[in-house]
mmCIF file of C-alpha atoms in Angstrom:
data_model
loop_
_atom_site.group_PDB
_atom_site.id
_atom_site.type_symbol
_atom_site.label_atom_id
_atom_site.label_comp_id
_atom_site.label_asym_id
_atom_site.label_seq_id
_atom_site.Cartn_x
_atom_site.Cartn_y
_atom_site.Cartn_z
ATOM 1 C CA MET I 1 -6.171 -50.784 49.996
ATOM 2 C CA THR I 2 -4.738 -48.037 47.564
ATOM 3 C CA THR I 3 -6.566 -46.273 44.877
ATOM 4 C CA THR I 4 -4.898 -44.691 41.771
ATOM 5 C CA VAL I 5 -5.922 -41.338 40.673
ATOM 6 C CA PRO I 6 -5.973 -40.849 36.920
ATOM 7 C CA GLU I 7 -4.139 -37.899 35.475
ATOM 8 C CA SER I 8 -6.480 -35.130 34.574
ATOM 9 C CA GLN I 9 -4.413 -34.351 31.466
ATOM 10 C CA PRO I 10 -2.085 -36.459 29.372
ATOM 11 C CA ARG I 11 1.405 -35.346 29.123
ATOM 12 C CA SER I 12 1.267 -35.038 25.439
ATOM 13 C CA ALA I 13 -1.557 -32.469 25.699
ATOM 14 C CA HIS I 14 0.453 -30.590 28.366
ATOM 15 C CA GLN I 15 3.438 -30.281 26.020
ATOM 16 C CA HIS I 16 1.423 -29.253 23.215
ATOM 17 C CA GLY I 17 -0.011 -26.282 25.108
ATOM 18 C CA VAL I 18 3.471 -25.235 26.301
ATOM 19 C CA ARG I 19 4.571 -25.433 22.721
ATOM 20 C CA ARG I 20 1.794 -23.163 21.498
ATOM 21 C CA ILE I 21 2.793 -20.543 24.104
ATOM 22 C CA VAL I 22 6.555 -20.772 23.898
ATOM 23 C CA LEU I 23 6.790 -20.869 20.010
ATOM 24 C CA PRO I 24 4.972 -17.530 19.489
ATOM 25 C CA VAL I 25 6.727 -15.806 22.132
ATOM 26 C CA ALA I 26 10.118 -16.996 20.685
ATOM 27 C CA VAL I 27 9.033 -15.832 17.207
ATOM 28 C CA VAL I 28 8.088 -12.340 18.686
ATOM 29 C CA LEU I 29 11.236 -12.009 20.525
ATOM 30 C CA THR I 30 13.416 -13.018 17.618
ATOM 31 C CA VAL I 31 11.418 -10.445 15.297
ATOM 32 C CA LEU I 32 11.944 -7.707 17.803
ATOM 33 C CA PHE I 33 15.583 -8.452 18.375
ATOM 34 C CA CYS I 34 16.155 -8.366 14.588
ATOM 35 C CA LEU I 35 14.154 -5.221 13.895
ATOM 36 C CA ALA I 36 15.292 -3.147 16.996
ATOM 37 C CA PRO I 37 18.346 -1.445 15.289
ATOM 38 C CA ILE I 38 16.153 -0.688 12.235
ATOM 39 C CA LEU I 39 13.429 0.761 14.410
ATOM 40 C CA TRP I 40 16.005 2.754 16.469
ATOM 41 C CA GLN I 41 17.611 4.263 13.290
ATOM 42 C CA LEU I 42 14.071 5.033 11.947
ATOM 43 C CA LEU I 43 12.935 6.870 14.995
ATOM 44 C CA THR I 44 16.285 8.645 15.394
ATOM 45 C CA SER I 45 15.839 10.054 11.719
ATOM 46 C CA PHE I 46 12.673 11.863 13.035
ATOM 47 C CA LYS I 47 13.776 12.967 16.337
ATOM 48 C CA THR I 48 14.778 16.578 17.139
ATOM 49 C CA ASP I 49 18.336 17.281 18.068
ATOM 50 C CA ALA I 50 17.425 17.759 21.681
ATOM 51 C CA ALA I 51 15.604 14.475 21.750
ATOM 52 C CA ILE I 52 18.621 12.848 20.271
ATOM 53 C CA ALA I 53 21.007 14.359 22.992
ATOM 54 C CA GLU I 54 18.647 13.918 25.797
ATOM 55 C CA ILE I 55 19.834 11.747 28.783
ATOM 56 C CA PRO I 56 18.300 9.262 29.547
ATOM 57 C CA ASN I 57 17.745 8.103 25.926
ATOM 58 C CA VAL I 58 14.351 8.968 24.399
ATOM 59 C CA TYR I 59 13.368 5.398 22.851
ATOM 60 C CA PHE I 60 9.909 6.497 21.689
ATOM 61 C CA PRO I 61 9.676 10.140 21.170
ATOM 62 C CA ARG I 62 6.588 12.226 21.895
ATOM 63 C CA PRO I 63 4.870 14.214 19.011
ATOM 64 C CA ASP I 64 6.443 17.481 19.917
ATOM 65 C CA GLN I 65 10.037 15.645 19.647
ATOM 66 C CA LEU I 66 9.396 14.492 16.051
ATOM 67 C CA THR I 67 10.555 16.584 13.059
ATOM 68 C CA LEU I 68 11.652 16.234 9.434
ATOM 69 C CA ASP I 69 14.620 18.549 9.957
ATOM 70 C CA GLN I 70 17.169 15.759 9.870
ATOM 71 C CA TYR I 71 16.199 14.890 6.295
ATOM 72 C CA GLN I 72 16.223 18.445 5.410
ATOM 73 C CA LYS I 73 19.723 18.866 6.898
ATOM 74 C CA LEU I 74 20.955 15.810 5.021
ATOM 75 C CA PHE I 75 19.912 17.273 1.652
ATOM 76 C CA GLU I 76 21.171 20.661 2.518
ATOM 77 C CA ARG I 77 24.671 19.265 3.230
ATOM 78 C CA ARG I 78 25.092 16.696 0.584
ATOM 79 C CA PRO I 79 23.330 15.859 -2.892
ATOM 80 C CA PHE I 80 22.112 12.651 -1.532
ATOM 81 C CA PHE I 81 19.889 11.813 -4.488
ATOM 82 C CA ASN I 82 23.097 11.818 -6.485
ATOM 83 C CA TYR I 83 24.727 9.305 -4.278
ATOM 84 C CA ILE I 84 21.562 7.058 -4.572
ATOM 85 C CA PHE I 85 21.867 7.346 -8.295
ATOM 86 C CA ASN I 86 25.481 6.328 -8.235
ATOM 87 C CA SER I 87 24.763 3.301 -6.103
ATOM 88 C CA PHE I 88 21.936 2.420 -8.248
ATOM 89 C CA LEU I 89 23.907 2.628 -11.407
ATOM 90 C CA VAL I 90 26.934 0.722 -10.107
ATOM 91 C CA SER I 91 24.755 -1.998 -8.527
ATOM 92 C CA LEU I 92 22.400 -2.496 -11.564
ATOM 93 C CA ALA I 93 25.571 -2.617 -14.000
ATOM 94 C CA SER I 94 27.344 -5.028 -11.908
ATOM 95 C CA THR I 95 24.264 -7.331 -11.469
ATOM 96 C CA VAL I 96 23.520 -7.368 -15.111
ATOM 97 C CA LEU I 97 27.025 -8.222 -16.050
ATOM 98 C CA ALA I 98 27.221 -10.997 -13.393
ATOM 99 C CA LEU I 99 24.017 -12.500 -14.536
ATOM 100 C CA GLY I 100 24.927 -12.054 -18.271
ATOM 101 C CA ILE I 101 28.311 -13.838 -17.801
ATOM 102 C CA GLY I 102 27.471 -16.269 -14.868
ATOM 103 C CA ALA I 103 24.183 -17.673 -16.343
ATOM 104 C CA PRO I 104 25.677 -19.014 -19.651
ATOM 105 C CA ALA I 105 28.777 -20.222 -17.764
ATOM 106 C CA ALA I 106 26.597 -21.993 -15.264
ATOM 107 C CA TYR I 107 24.507 -23.558 -18.008
ATOM 108 C CA ALA I 108 27.789 -24.955 -19.691
ATOM 109 C CA LEU I 109 28.980 -26.397 -16.390
ATOM 110 C CA ALA I 110 25.694 -27.877 -15.916
ATOM 111 C CA ARG I 111 24.902 -29.422 -19.388
ATOM 112 C CA LEU I 112 28.136 -29.830 -21.197
ATOM 113 C CA LYS I 113 30.767 -32.532 -20.511
ATOM 114 C CA LEU I 114 33.786 -30.313 -20.098
ATOM 115 C CA GLN I 115 37.338 -31.581 -19.505
ATOM 116 C CA GLY I 116 38.523 -30.300 -16.080
ATOM 117 C CA GLU I 117 35.077 -29.632 -14.920
ATOM 118 C CA ARG I 118 35.639 -30.537 -11.384
ATOM 119 C CA ILE I 119 38.923 -28.402 -11.327
ATOM 120 C CA MET I 120 36.929 -25.320 -12.630
ATOM 121 C CA LEU I 121 33.995 -25.974 -10.104
ATOM 122 C CA ALA I 122 36.597 -26.184 -7.263
ATOM 123 C CA ALA I 123 38.321 -23.062 -8.388
ATOM 124 C CA VAL I 124 34.963 -21.229 -8.374
ATOM 125 C CA LEU I 125 34.111 -22.472 -5.058
ATOM 126 C CA ILE I 126 37.511 -21.447 -3.550
ATOM 127 C CA VAL I 127 37.125 -17.944 -5.048
ATOM 128 C CA THR I 128 33.634 -17.736 -3.503
ATOM 129 C CA LEU I 129 35.105 -18.477 -0.013
ATOM 130 C CA PHE I 130 38.038 -16.014 -0.635
ATOM 131 C CA PRO I 131 37.546 -12.809 1.459
ATOM 132 C CA PRO I 132 37.153 -9.843 -0.940
ATOM 133 C CA ILE I 133 39.254 -7.626 1.304
ATOM 134 C CA LEU I 134 42.448 -9.585 0.384
ATOM 135 C CA LEU I 135 41.971 -8.561 -3.098
ATOM 136 C CA PHE I 136 42.101 -4.824 -2.202
ATOM 137 C CA LEU I 137 45.945 -4.192 -2.868
ATOM 138 C CA GLY I 138 45.872 -6.082 -6.118
ATOM 139 C CA LEU I 139 42.723 -4.329 -7.391
ATOM 140 C CA LEU I 140 44.201 -0.900 -6.298
ATOM 141 C CA ASP I 141 47.161 -1.636 -8.515
ATOM 142 C CA ILE I 142 45.075 -2.718 -11.374
ATOM 143 C CA VAL I 143 42.957 0.572 -11.102
ATOM 144 C CA ARG I 144 46.130 2.628 -11.006
ATOM 145 C CA TYR I 145 47.617 0.973 -14.067
ATOM 146 C CA PHE I 146 44.442 1.387 -16.125
ATOM 147 C CA ASN I 147 43.722 4.825 -14.755
ATOM 148 C CA LEU I 148 40.221 3.890 -13.659
ATOM 149 C CA GLY I 149 40.195 5.894 -10.486
ATOM 150 C CA ASN I 150 37.125 8.098 -10.115
ATOM 151 C CA ASN I 151 35.227 6.044 -12.770
ATOM 152 C CA TYR I 152 32.284 3.938 -12.415
ATOM 153 C CA LEU I 153 34.214 1.061 -14.001
ATOM 154 C CA SER I 154 36.554 0.910 -10.926
ATOM 155 C CA LEU I 155 33.501 -0.438 -9.077
ATOM 156 C CA ILE I 156 31.458 -2.255 -11.549
ATOM 157 C CA ILE I 157 34.325 -4.439 -12.748
ATOM 158 C CA PRO I 158 35.371 -5.573 -9.194
ATOM 159 C CA TYR I 159 31.624 -6.089 -8.084
ATOM 160 C CA THR I 160 31.005 -8.250 -11.124
ATOM 161 C CA ALA I 161 34.187 -10.238 -10.476
ATOM 162 C CA ILE I 162 33.407 -10.758 -6.886
ATOM 163 C CA ASN I 163 29.661 -11.833 -7.332
ATOM 164 C CA LEU I 164 30.406 -13.926 -10.459
ATOM 165 C CA PRO I 165 31.274 -17.194 -8.563
ATOM 166 C CA LEU I 166 28.324 -17.223 -6.489
ATOM 167 C CA THR I 167 26.181 -16.470 -9.441
ATOM 168 C CA ILE I 168 27.641 -19.389 -11.273
ATOM 169 C CA LEU I 169 27.307 -21.851 -8.264
ATOM 170 C CA VAL I 170 23.567 -20.879 -7.760
ATOM 171 C CA MET I 171 22.627 -20.894 -11.473
ATOM 172 C CA ARG I 172 24.392 -24.207 -12.027
ATOM 173 C CA SER I 173 22.476 -25.950 -9.363
ATOM 174 C CA PHE I 174 19.237 -24.596 -10.792
ATOM 175 C CA PHE I 175 20.133 -25.649 -14.192
ATOM 176 C CA GLN I 176 21.034 -29.190 -12.831
ATOM 177 C CA GLN I 177 17.505 -29.510 -11.524
ATOM 178 C CA LEU I 178 15.597 -28.526 -14.746
ATOM 179 C CA PRO I 179 14.395 -31.483 -16.791
ATOM 180 C CA LYS I 180 16.716 -32.110 -19.724
ATOM 181 C CA ASP I 181 13.772 -33.793 -21.576
ATOM 182 C CA LEU I 182 12.295 -30.430 -22.419
ATOM 183 C CA GLU I 183 15.565 -29.338 -24.216
ATOM 184 C CA ASP I 184 15.831 -32.672 -26.021
ATOM 185 C CA ALA I 185 12.163 -32.194 -27.127
ATOM 186 C CA ALA I 186 12.759 -28.588 -28.279
ATOM 187 C CA ARG I 187 15.847 -29.855 -30.400
ATOM 188 C CA VAL I 188 13.585 -32.424 -31.884
ATOM 189 C CA ASP I 189 10.966 -29.726 -32.852
ATOM 190 C CA GLY I 190 13.712 -27.790 -34.759
ATOM 191 C CA TYR I 191 14.778 -25.243 -32.079
ATOM 192 C CA SER I 192 18.190 -23.800 -32.325
ATOM 193 C CA THR I 193 20.321 -23.546 -29.234
ATOM 194 C CA PRO I 194 19.868 -19.763 -28.812
ATOM 195 C CA ARG I 195 16.256 -19.959 -29.523
ATOM 196 C CA MET I 196 15.788 -22.883 -27.115
ATOM 197 C CA LEU I 197 17.691 -21.076 -24.248
ATOM 198 C CA LEU I 198 15.564 -17.751 -24.830
ATOM 199 C CA ASP I 199 12.198 -19.415 -25.384
ATOM 200 C CA ILE I 200 12.255 -22.523 -23.025
ATOM 201 C CA VAL I 201 15.148 -22.402 -20.562
ATOM 202 C CA LEU I 202 15.029 -18.621 -19.760
ATOM 203 C CA PRO I 203 11.404 -18.432 -18.651
ATOM 204 C CA MET I 204 11.967 -21.260 -16.263
ATOM 205 C CA THR I 205 15.025 -19.786 -14.599
ATOM 206 C CA ILE I 206 13.542 -16.270 -14.053
ATOM 207 C CA PRO I 207 12.986 -17.180 -10.256
ATOM 208 C CA ALA I 208 16.648 -18.092 -9.870
ATOM 209 C CA LEU I 209 17.702 -15.075 -11.880
ATOM 210 C CA ALA I 210 15.696 -12.772 -9.600
ATOM 211 C CA THR I 211 17.052 -14.529 -6.355
ATOM 212 C CA THR I 212 20.702 -14.506 -7.647
ATOM 213 C CA GLY I 213 20.418 -10.825 -8.884
ATOM 214 C CA ILE I 214 19.045 -9.442 -5.715
ATOM 215 C CA LEU I 215 21.840 -10.868 -3.748
ATOM 216 C CA THR I 216 24.307 -9.479 -6.150
ATOM 217 C CA PHE I 217 22.659 -6.102 -6.138
ATOM 218 C CA ILE I 218 22.599 -6.000 -2.346
ATOM 219 C CA SER I 219 26.174 -6.997 -1.988
ATOM 220 C CA ALA I 220 27.147 -4.177 -4.632
ATOM 221 C CA TRP I 221 24.960 -1.589 -2.986
ATOM 222 C CA ASN I 222 26.430 -2.238 0.412
ATOM 223 C CA GLU I 223 30.114 -2.374 -0.544
ATOM 224 C CA PHE I 224 32.163 0.221 1.298
ATOM 225 C CA ILE I 225 35.928 -0.452 1.238
ATOM 226 C CA PHE I 226 36.444 -0.393 -2.578
ATOM 227 C CA ALA I 227 33.988 2.573 -2.978
ATOM 228 C CA LEU I 228 35.851 4.520 -0.369
ATOM 229 C CA THR I 229 39.391 4.102 -2.090
ATOM 230 C CA PHE I 230 38.660 3.920 -5.706
ATOM 231 C CA ILE I 231 36.131 6.970 -5.843
ATOM 232 C CA THR I 232 37.201 10.259 -4.320
ATOM 233 C CA ARG I 233 35.240 12.640 -6.444
ATOM 234 C CA GLU I 234 32.174 13.912 -4.429
ATOM 235 C CA ASP I 235 29.738 13.645 -7.346
ATOM 236 C CA LEU I 236 30.636 9.930 -7.830
ATOM 237 C CA LYS I 237 30.470 8.618 -4.287
ATOM 238 C CA THR I 238 28.034 5.952 -3.307
ATOM 239 C CA VAL I 239 25.572 5.896 -0.443
ATOM 240 C CA PRO I 240 27.662 3.930 2.088
ATOM 241 C CA VAL I 241 30.627 6.196 1.648
ATOM 242 C CA ALA I 242 28.495 9.359 1.651
ATOM 243 C CA GLY I 243 26.773 8.319 4.800
ATOM 244 C CA ALA I 244 29.942 7.485 6.716
ATOM 245 C CA GLN I 245 31.532 10.817 5.714
ATOM 246 C CA LEU I 246 28.706 12.982 6.919
ATOM 247 C CA GLY I 247 30.130 15.854 9.151
ATOM 248 C CA GLY I 248 28.637 18.040 11.664
ATOM 249 C CA ALA I 249 28.783 21.943 11.880
ATOM 250 C CA SER I 250 31.977 21.506 13.887
ATOM 251 C CA PRO I 251 34.761 18.959 14.044
ATOM 252 C CA PHE I 252 33.453 17.924 17.508
ATOM 253 C CA GLU I 253 29.817 17.443 16.290
ATOM 254 C CA ILE I 254 28.486 14.025 15.384
ATOM 255 C CA PRO I 255 25.408 14.434 13.189
ATOM 256 C CA PHE I 256 23.427 11.476 14.544
ATOM 257 C CA GLY I 257 20.149 12.595 13.131
ATOM 258 C CA PRO I 258 21.373 13.062 9.447
ATOM 259 C CA ILE I 259 23.421 9.733 9.726
ATOM 260 C CA ALA I 260 20.234 7.989 10.709
ATOM 261 C CA ALA I 261 18.303 9.670 7.782
ATOM 262 C CA ALA I 262 20.987 8.609 5.359
ATOM 263 C CA THR I 263 20.927 5.063 6.671
ATOM 264 C CA VAL I 264 17.005 4.993 6.156
ATOM 265 C CA LEU I 265 17.064 6.493 2.730
ATOM 266 C CA GLY I 266 20.048 4.006 1.918
ATOM 267 C CA THR I 267 17.925 1.214 2.978
ATOM 268 C CA ILE I 268 14.596 2.043 1.334
ATOM 269 C CA PRO I 269 15.597 1.137 -2.284
ATOM 270 C CA LEU I 270 16.656 -2.411 -1.089
ATOM 271 C CA VAL I 271 13.457 -3.014 0.822
ATOM 272 C CA LEU I 272 11.281 -2.007 -2.049
ATOM 273 C CA LEU I 273 13.370 -4.220 -4.243
ATOM 274 C CA VAL I 274 12.935 -7.313 -2.168
ATOM 275 C CA LEU I 275 9.110 -6.536 -1.691
ATOM 276 C CA PHE I 276 8.703 -6.142 -5.355
ATOM 277 C CA PHE I 277 10.370 -9.369 -6.327
ATOM 278 C CA GLN I 278 9.160 -11.318 -3.211
ATOM 279 C CA ARG I 279 7.255 -13.922 -5.127
ATOM 280 C CA ARG I 280 10.352 -14.544 -7.542
ATOM 281 C CA ILE I 281 12.439 -14.955 -4.560
ATOM 282 C CA VAL I 282 10.361 -17.411 -2.868
ATOM 283 C CA GLN I 283 10.093 -19.419 -5.970
ATOM 284 C CA GLY I 284 13.736 -19.170 -6.580
ATOM 285 C CA LEU I 285 14.548 -20.610 -3.018
ATOM 286 C CA THR I 286 11.888 -23.187 -2.988
ATOM 287 C CA SER I 287 11.784 -24.571 -6.590
ATOM 288 C CA GLY I 288 14.248 -25.637 -9.074
ATOM 289 C CA ALA I 289 12.347 -28.042 -11.353
ATOM 290 C CA VAL I 290 9.332 -28.258 -13.448
ATOM 291 C CA LYS I 291 7.127 -30.965 -12.230
ATOM 292 C CA GLY I 292 4.940 -32.614 -14.907
#
């Protein structure tokens, strides 16, 4: 005679317990993997030169190995606030132009029945997939022809053109999800097209504008090749170029500390921008229609 021993715990409960352990561990490891380079740069910017050069590496410096000298050296060697201003001006101008041109174009593609609409959308998509580096030689010839070298326009115009297709695609998708009944009701109430766009459509598109604008701003802020080539004047350089061209006291010295400080200072504006518009970004990514 045989007896059957019942299982003390169902398999589903066991799997649920494993999932509760594995999932948080995986999330923590993923976050650490993503934040490790940022944390490394941040700690390096506060280390003394001796701690940076010490072997084996000092991953977590002691209090006596922390200093603000790297930031002091950075501002003594270069006018870094001027570089931040240049990056901010170029990025903001290109973002405003991309939204100002791309949003109306996206609305027209979403609402109007245009001849060749599919061809235009295909062209916009192809340009979006086109690597910007392949435009370098052509843009260089244009900058030379119009004598735009060492001018903010030599960066603002290419950045606007490069980010415009993405702006059009994102905004068109958002406009397509907006209820057209609101626009029809506004026209019945006597709204003109410009007034309807400003008073009704624009408030509903602010989340999408914020999301697209931040993507455009970050792309322009981090761009390196065009800024390195089209701008050679020291007082017009942007943060990525200035940080890459930091030099030491001698040709054989690599200033790891000031470079890390430049990286931190160049990233802080982007972090503050994302934190400030965090709610708008989430709304732009998760919503696209007004539910009544």
